[in-house]
mmCIF file of C-alpha atoms in Angstrom:
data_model
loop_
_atom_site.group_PDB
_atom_site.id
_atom_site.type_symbol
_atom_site.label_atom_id
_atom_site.label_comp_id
_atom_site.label_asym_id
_atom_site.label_seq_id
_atom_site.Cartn_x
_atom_site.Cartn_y
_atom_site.Cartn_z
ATOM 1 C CA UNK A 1 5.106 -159.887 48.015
ATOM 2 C CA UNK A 2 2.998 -159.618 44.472
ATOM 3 C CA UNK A 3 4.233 -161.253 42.164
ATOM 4 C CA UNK A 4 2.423 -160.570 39.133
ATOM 5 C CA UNK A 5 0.784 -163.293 37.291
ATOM 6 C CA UNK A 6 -2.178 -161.679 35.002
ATOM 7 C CA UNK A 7 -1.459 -158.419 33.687
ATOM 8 C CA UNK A 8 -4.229 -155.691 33.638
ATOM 9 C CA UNK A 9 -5.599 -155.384 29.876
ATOM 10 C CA UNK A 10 -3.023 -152.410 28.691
ATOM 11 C CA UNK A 11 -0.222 -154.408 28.169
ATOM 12 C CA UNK A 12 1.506 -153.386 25.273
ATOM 13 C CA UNK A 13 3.552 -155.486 22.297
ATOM 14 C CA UNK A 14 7.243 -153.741 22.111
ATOM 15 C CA UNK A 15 9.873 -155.215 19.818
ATOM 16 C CA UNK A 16 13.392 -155.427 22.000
ATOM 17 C CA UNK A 17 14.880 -152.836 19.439
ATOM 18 C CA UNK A 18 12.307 -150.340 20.233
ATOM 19 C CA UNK A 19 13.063 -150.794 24.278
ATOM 20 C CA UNK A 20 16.573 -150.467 23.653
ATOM 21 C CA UNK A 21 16.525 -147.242 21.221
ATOM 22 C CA UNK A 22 14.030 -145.749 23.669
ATOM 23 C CA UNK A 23 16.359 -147.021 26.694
ATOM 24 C CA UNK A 24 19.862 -145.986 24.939
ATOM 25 C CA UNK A 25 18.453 -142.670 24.069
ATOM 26 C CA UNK A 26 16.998 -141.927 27.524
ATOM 27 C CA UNK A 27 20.794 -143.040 29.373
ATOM 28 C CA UNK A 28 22.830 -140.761 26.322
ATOM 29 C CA UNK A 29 20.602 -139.842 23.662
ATOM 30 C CA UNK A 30 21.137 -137.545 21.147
ATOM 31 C CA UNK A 31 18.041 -135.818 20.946
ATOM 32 C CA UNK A 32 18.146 -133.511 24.376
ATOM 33 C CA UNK A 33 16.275 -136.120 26.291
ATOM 34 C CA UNK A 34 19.484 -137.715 28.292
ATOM 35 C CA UNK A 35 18.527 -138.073 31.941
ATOM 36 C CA UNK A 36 22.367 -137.229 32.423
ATOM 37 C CA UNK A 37 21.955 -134.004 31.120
ATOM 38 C CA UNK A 38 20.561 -131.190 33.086
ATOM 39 C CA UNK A 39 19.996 -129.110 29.409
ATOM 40 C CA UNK A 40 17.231 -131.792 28.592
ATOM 41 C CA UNK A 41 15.232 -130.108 31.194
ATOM 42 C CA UNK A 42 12.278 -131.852 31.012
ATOM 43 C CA UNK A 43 12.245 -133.983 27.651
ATOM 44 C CA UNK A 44 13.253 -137.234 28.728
ATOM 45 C CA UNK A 45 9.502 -137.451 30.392
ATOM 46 C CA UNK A 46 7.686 -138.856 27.384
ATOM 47 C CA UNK A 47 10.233 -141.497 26.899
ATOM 48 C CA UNK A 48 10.383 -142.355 30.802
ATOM 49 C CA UNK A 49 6.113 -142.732 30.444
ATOM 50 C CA UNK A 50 6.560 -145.219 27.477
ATOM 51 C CA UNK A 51 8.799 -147.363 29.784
ATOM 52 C CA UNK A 52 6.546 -147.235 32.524
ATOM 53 C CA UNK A 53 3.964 -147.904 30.122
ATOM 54 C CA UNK A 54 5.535 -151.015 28.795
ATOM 55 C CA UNK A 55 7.239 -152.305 32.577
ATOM 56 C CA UNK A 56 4.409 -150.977 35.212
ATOM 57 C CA UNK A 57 1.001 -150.085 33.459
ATOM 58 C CA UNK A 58 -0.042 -153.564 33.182
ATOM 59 C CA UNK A 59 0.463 -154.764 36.568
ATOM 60 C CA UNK A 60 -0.653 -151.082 38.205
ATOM 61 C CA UNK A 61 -3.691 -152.202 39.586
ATOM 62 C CA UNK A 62 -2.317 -155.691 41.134
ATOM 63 C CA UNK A 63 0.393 -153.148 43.116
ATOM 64 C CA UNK A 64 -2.788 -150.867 44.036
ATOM 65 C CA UNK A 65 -4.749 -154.124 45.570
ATOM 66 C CA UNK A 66 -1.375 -155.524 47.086
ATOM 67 C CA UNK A 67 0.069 -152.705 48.907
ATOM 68 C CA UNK A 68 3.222 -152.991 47.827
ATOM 69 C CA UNK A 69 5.325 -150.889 49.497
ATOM 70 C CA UNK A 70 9.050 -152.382 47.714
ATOM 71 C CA UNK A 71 9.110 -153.052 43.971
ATOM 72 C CA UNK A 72 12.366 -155.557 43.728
ATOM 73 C CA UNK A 73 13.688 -155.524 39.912
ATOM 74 C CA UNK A 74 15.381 -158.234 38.294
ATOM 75 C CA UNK A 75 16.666 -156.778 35.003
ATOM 76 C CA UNK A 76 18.059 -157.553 31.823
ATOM 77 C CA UNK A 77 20.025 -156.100 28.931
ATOM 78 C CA UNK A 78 20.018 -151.898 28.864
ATOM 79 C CA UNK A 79 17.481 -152.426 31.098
ATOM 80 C CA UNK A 80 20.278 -152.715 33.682
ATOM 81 C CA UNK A 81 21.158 -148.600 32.639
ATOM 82 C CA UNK A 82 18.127 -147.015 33.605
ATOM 83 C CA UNK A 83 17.115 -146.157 37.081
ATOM 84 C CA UNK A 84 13.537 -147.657 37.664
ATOM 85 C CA UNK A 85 12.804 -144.674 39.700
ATOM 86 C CA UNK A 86 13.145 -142.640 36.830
ATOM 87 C CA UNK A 87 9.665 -144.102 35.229
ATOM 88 C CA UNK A 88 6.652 -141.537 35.244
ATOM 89 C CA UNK A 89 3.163 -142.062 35.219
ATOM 90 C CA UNK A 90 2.042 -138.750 33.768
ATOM 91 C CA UNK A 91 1.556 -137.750 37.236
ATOM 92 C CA UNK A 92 4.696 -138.962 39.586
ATOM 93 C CA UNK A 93 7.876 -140.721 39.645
ATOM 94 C CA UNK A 94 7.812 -144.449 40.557
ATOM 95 C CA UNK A 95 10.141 -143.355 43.383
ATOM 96 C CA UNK A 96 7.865 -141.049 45.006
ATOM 97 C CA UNK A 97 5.142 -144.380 44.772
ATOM 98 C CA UNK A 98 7.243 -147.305 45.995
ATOM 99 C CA UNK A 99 10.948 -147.993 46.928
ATOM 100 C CA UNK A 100 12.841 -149.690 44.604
ATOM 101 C CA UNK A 101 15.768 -152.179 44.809
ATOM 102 C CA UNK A 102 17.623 -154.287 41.912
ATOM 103 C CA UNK A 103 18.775 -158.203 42.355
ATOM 104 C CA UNK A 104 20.767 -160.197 40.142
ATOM 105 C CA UNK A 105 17.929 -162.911 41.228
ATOM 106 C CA UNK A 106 15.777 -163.337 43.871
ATOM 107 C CA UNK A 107 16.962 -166.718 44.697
ATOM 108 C CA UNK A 108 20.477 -165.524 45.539
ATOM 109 C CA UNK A 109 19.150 -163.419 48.848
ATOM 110 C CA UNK A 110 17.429 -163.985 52.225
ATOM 111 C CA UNK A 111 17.078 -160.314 52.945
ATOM 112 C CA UNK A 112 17.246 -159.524 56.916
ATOM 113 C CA UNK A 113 16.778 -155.802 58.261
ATOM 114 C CA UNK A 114 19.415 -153.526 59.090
ATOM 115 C CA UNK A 115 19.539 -153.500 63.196
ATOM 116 C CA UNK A 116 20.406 -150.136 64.996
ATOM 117 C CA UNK A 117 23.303 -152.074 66.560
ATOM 118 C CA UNK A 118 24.590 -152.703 62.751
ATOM 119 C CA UNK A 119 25.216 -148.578 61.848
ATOM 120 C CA UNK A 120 29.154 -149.005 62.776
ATOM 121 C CA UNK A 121 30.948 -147.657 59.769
ATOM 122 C CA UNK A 122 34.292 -147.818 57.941
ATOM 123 C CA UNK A 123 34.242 -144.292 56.086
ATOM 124 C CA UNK A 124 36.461 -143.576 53.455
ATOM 125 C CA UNK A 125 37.536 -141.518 50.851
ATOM 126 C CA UNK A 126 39.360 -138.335 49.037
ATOM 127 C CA UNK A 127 38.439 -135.067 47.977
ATOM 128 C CA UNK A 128 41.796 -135.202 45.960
ATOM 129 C CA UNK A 129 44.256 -137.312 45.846
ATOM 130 C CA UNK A 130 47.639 -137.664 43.449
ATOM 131 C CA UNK A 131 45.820 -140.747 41.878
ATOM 132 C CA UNK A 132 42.844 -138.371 40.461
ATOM 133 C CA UNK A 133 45.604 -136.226 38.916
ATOM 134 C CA UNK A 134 47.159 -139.231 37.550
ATOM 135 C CA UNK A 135 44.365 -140.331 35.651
ATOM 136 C CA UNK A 136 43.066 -136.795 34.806
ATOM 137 C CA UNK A 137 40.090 -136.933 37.190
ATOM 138 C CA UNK A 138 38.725 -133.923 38.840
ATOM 139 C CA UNK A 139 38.716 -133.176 42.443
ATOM 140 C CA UNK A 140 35.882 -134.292 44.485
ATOM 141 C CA UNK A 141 35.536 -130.938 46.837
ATOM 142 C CA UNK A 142 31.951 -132.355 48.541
ATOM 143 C CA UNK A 143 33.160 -135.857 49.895
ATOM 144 C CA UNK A 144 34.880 -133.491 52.847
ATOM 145 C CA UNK A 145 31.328 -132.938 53.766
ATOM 146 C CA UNK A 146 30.087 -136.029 52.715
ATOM 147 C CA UNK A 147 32.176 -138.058 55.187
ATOM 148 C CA UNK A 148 31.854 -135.478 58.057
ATOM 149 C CA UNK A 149 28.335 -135.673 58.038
ATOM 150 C CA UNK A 150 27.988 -139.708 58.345
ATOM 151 C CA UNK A 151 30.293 -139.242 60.711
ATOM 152 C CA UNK A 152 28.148 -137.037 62.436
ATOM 153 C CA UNK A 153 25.162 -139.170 61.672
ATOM 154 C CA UNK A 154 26.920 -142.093 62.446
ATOM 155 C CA UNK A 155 29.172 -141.972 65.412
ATOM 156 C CA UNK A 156 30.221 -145.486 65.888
ATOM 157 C CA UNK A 157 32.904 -144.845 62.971
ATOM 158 C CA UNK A 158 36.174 -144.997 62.023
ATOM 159 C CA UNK A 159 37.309 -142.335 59.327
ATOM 160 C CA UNK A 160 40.167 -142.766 56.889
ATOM 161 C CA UNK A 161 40.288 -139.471 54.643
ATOM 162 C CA UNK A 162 42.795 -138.429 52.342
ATOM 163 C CA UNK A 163 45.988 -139.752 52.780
ATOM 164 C CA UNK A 164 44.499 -141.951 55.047
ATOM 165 C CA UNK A 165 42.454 -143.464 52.618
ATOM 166 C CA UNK A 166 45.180 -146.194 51.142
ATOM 167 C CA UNK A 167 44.556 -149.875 50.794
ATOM 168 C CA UNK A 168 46.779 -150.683 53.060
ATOM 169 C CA UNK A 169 44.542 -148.777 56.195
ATOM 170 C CA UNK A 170 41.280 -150.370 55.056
ATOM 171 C CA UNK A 171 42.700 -153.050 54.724
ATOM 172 C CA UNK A 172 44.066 -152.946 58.815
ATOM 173 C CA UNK A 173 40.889 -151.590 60.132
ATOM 174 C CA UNK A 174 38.490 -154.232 58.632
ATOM 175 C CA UNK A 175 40.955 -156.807 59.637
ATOM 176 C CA UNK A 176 40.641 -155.393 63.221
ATOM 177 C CA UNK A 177 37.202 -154.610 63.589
ATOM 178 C CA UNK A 178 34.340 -155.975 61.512
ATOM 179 C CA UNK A 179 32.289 -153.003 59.877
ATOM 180 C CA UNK A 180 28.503 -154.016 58.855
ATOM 181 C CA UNK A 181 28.485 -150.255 56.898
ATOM 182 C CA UNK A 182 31.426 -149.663 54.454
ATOM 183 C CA UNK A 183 31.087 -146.106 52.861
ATOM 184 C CA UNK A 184 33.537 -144.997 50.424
ATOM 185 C CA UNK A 185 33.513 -141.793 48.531
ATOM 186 C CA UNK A 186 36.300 -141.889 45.284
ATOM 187 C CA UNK A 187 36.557 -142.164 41.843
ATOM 188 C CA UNK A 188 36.048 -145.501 40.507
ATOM 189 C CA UNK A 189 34.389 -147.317 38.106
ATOM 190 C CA UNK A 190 32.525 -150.813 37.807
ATOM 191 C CA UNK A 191 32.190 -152.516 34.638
ATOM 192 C CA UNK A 192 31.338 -156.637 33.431
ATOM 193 C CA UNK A 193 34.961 -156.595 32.067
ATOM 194 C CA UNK A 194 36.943 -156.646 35.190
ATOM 195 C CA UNK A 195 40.189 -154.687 33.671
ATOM 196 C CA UNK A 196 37.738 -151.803 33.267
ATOM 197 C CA UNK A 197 36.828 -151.799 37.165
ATOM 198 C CA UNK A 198 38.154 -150.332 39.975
ATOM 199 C CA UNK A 199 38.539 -147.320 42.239
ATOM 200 C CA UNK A 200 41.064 -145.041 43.174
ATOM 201 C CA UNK A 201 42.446 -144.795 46.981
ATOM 202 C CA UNK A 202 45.017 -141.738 47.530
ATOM 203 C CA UNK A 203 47.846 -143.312 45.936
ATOM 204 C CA UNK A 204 46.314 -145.085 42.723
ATOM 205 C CA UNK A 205 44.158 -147.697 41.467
ATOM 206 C CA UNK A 206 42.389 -151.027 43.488
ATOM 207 C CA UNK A 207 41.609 -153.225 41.120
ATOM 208 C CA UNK A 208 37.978 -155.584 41.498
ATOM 209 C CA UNK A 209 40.729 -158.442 42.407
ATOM 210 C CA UNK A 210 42.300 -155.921 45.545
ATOM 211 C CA UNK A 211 38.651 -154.857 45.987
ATOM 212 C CA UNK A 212 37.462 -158.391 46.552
ATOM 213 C CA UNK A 213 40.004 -159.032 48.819
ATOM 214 C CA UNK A 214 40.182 -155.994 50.543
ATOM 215 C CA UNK A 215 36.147 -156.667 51.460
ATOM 216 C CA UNK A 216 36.455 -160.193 51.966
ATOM 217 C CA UNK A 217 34.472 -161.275 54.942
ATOM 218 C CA UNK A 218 35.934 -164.246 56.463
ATOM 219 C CA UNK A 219 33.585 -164.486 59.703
ATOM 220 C CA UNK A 220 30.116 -165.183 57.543
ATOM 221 C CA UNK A 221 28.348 -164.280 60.906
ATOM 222 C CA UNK A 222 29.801 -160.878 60.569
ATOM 223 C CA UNK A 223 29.270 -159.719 56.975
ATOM 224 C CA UNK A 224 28.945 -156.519 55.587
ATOM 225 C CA UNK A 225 25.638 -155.264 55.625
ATOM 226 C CA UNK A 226 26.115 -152.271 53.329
ATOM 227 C CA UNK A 227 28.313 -151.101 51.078
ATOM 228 C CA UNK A 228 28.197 -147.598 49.807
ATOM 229 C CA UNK A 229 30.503 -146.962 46.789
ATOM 230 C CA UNK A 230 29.811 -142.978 46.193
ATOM 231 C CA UNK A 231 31.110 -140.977 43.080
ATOM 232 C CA UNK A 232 31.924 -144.090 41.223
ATOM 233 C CA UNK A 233 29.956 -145.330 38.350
ATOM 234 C CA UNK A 234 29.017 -148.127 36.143
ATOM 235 C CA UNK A 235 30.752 -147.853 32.676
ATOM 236 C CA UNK A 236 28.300 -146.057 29.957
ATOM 237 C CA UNK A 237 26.902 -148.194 27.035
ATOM 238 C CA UNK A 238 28.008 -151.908 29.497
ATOM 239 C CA UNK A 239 24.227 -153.680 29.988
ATOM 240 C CA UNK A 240 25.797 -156.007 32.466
ATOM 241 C CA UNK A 241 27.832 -153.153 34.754
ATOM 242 C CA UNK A 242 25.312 -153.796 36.959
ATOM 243 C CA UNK A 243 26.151 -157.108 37.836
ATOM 244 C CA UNK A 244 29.880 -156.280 37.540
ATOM 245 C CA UNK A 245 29.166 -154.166 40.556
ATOM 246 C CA UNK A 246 26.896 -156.744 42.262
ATOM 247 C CA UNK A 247 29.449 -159.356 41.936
ATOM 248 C CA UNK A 248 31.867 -157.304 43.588
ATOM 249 C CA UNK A 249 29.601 -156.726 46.474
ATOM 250 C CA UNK A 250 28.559 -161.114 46.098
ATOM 251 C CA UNK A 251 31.836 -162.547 46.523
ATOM 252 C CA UNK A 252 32.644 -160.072 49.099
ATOM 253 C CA UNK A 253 30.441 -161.255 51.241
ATOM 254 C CA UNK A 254 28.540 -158.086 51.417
ATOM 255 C CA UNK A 255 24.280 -158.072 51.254
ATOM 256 C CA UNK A 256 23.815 -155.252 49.469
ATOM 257 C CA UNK A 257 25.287 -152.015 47.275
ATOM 258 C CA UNK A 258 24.530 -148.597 46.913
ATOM 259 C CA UNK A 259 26.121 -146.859 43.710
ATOM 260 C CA UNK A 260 25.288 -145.097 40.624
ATOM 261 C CA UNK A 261 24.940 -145.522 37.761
ATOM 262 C CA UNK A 262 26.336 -142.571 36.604
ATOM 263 C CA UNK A 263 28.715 -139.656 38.058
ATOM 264 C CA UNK A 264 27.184 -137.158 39.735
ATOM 265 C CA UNK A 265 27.574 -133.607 41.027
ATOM 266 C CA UNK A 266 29.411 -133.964 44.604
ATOM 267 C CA UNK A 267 27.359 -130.884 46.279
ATOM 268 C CA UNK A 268 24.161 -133.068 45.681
ATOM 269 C CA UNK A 269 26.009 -136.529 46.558
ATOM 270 C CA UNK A 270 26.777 -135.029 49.591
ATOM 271 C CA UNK A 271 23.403 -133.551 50.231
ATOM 272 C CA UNK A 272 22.069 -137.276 49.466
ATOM 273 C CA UNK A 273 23.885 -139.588 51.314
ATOM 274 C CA UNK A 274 23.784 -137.417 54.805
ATOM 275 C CA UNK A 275 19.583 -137.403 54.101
ATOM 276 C CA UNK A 276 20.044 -141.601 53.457
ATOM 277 C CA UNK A 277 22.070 -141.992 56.773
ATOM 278 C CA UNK A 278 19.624 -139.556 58.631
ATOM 279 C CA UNK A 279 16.907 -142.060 57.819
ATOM 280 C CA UNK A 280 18.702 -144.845 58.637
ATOM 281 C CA UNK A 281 19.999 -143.764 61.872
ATOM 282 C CA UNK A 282 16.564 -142.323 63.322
ATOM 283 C CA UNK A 283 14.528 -144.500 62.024
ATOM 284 C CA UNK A 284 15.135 -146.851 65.084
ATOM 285 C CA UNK A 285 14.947 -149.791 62.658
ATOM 286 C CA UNK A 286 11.534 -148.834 61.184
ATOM 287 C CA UNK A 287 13.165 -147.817 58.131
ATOM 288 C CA UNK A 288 14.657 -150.377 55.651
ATOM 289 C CA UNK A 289 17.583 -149.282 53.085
ATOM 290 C CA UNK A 290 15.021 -149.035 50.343
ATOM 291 C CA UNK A 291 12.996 -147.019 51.891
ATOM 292 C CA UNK A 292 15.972 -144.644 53.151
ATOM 293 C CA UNK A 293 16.907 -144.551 49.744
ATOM 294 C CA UNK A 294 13.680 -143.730 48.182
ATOM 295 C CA UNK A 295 12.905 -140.503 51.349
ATOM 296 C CA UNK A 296 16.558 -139.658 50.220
ATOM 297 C CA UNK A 297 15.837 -139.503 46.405
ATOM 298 C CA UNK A 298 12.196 -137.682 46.763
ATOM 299 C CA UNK A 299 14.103 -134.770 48.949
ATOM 300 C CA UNK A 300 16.841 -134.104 46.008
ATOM 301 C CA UNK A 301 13.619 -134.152 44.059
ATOM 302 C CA UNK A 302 11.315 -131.798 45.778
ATOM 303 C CA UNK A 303 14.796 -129.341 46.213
ATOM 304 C CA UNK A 304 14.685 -126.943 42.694
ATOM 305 C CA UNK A 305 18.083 -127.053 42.763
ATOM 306 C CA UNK A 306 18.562 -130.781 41.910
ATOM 307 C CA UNK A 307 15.100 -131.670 40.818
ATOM 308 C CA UNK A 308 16.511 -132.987 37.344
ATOM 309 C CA UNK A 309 16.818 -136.799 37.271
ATOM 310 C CA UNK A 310 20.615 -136.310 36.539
ATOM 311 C CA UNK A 311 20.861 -135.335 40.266
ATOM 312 C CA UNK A 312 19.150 -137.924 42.124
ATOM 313 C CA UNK A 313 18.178 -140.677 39.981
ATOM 314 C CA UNK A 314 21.507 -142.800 39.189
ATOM 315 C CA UNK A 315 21.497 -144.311 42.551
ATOM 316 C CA UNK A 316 20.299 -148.058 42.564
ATOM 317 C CA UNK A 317 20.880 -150.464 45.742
ATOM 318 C CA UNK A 318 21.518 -154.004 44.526
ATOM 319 C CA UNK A 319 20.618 -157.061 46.456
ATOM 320 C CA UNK A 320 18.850 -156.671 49.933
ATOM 321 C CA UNK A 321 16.372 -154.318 50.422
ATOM 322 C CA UNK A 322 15.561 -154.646 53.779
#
């Protein structure tokens, strides 16, 4: 691991109200430069090279000489809204350099691999369910083929889809069988205040309280290795969403999380996560969940279709990496 200690000589001076205009106006901005707008084409890029020229410039040469193959972010403030992948040299996206993980601190973790033997999965989820109606949500039309092609990928699973999908049925098959991969593909948010997050099964809200207890490991030799929470998102304009969703994950139990940190298009969601399960599944154990993540982020990218950031930036895996 480099940790780094003496920064090359292009550091720069920033004032924290310059990072956070250039930060707020690169997650929403105003000015047609919002990664989570398609119609800013390619404007955010000068704002996305100042960040990497205030975050990775000055330690780009002690990455070059260390090999780093994982850059693992602890971050802080609005920080905590922007995907690190996003950042550009000029030349590439950090993403297609390194793979990239987030941790509420590095003390907290003791990160162990993802075995083979660990790809049993709980998959779950709606492509429309009463509960979107109720709270004037849109239909989610691509977690149909989302789920069927983990299932696919993964055939140790058990898939509750639909009307299926109730708290009450996760609830009885985790309690049955312990599931190191819990995938589930919904509306739902995750916020610091934890009123403002939850997500939606077929008949209506689970609350971060239900959540918690719903993916409660008791048997702390069995945990859940990953959880996948797809087509929610952390609130907009919350710097500490981020750890809302962590802790979720945390208290659970579970090592790690893979979200976003914004909504996304379901076509490319479903395109995403079937390319991330491909590389975990026939990767034999070679390949780590950061590094699945990253080969699943660099094909949206190389794709025209959903080469814009707003496609396949927003997802961030929090806490181990391995």
């Amino acid at each position: 691991m480099y940790t780094p200690t003496n920064p090359d000589n292009n550091s720069q001076a920033v004032t924290q109200q310059e990072l956070e205009n250039t930060l707020i106006e690169l997650r929403a901005g105003e000015k047609n430069a919002s990664l989570q707008s398609t119609a800013s084409r390619n404007n955010f890029l000068p704002l996305t090279q100042k960040v990497y020229n205030w975050l990775i410039r000055p330690i780009e040469t002690g990455l070059q000489e260390s090999q780093a193959k994982i850059l693992v972010f602890v971050l802080d403030g609005e920080l905590r809204n922007i995907p690190m992948a996003v950042l550009h040299d000029g030349s590439q996206y950090l993403v297609e350099k390194y793979a990239i993980a987030l941790t509420p601190g590095l003390q907290l973790l003791n990160p162990q691999p993802l075995s083979q033997a660990q790809l049993r999965a709980l998959i779950a989820g709606a492509a429309n369910a009463p509960s979107f109606q109720a709270n004037n949500l849109n239909p989610l039309p691509g977690v149909e083929r989302e789920l069927n092609d983990i299932a696919e990928t993964l055939p140790n699973n058990d898939k509750r889809e639909n009307e299926n999908f109730t708290k009450a049925n996760l609830q009885a098959t985790i309690n049955r069988v312990p599931f190191p991969v819990v995938h589930i593909a919904t509306h739902g948010q995750f916020s610091s205040n934890a009123e403002r997050t939850f997500i939606l099964d077929w008949n209506g809200q689970i609350n971060v309280k239900d959540l918690d207890g719903l993916l409660r490991v008791t048997d702390r030799k069995r945990p859940i290795e990953l959880l996948v929470l797809s087509a929610c998102e952390t609130v907009a304009g919350d710097s500490r969403a981020a750890l809302g969703l962590a802790g979720v994950a945390v208290r659970a139990g579970a090592r790690s999380t893979l979200a976003t940190l914004w909504q996304v298009s379901d076509e490319s969601t479903a395109v995403f996560m079937s390319e991330f399960y491909s590389e975990l599944a026939k990767s034999q154990g070679q390949v780590n969940k950061a590094e699945a993540l990253r080969r699943a982020q660099v094909k949206l990218l190389k794709d025209s279709k959903y080469q814009h950031p707003y496609f396949w930036a927003p997802y961030v895996l929090v806490g181990n990496w391995k």
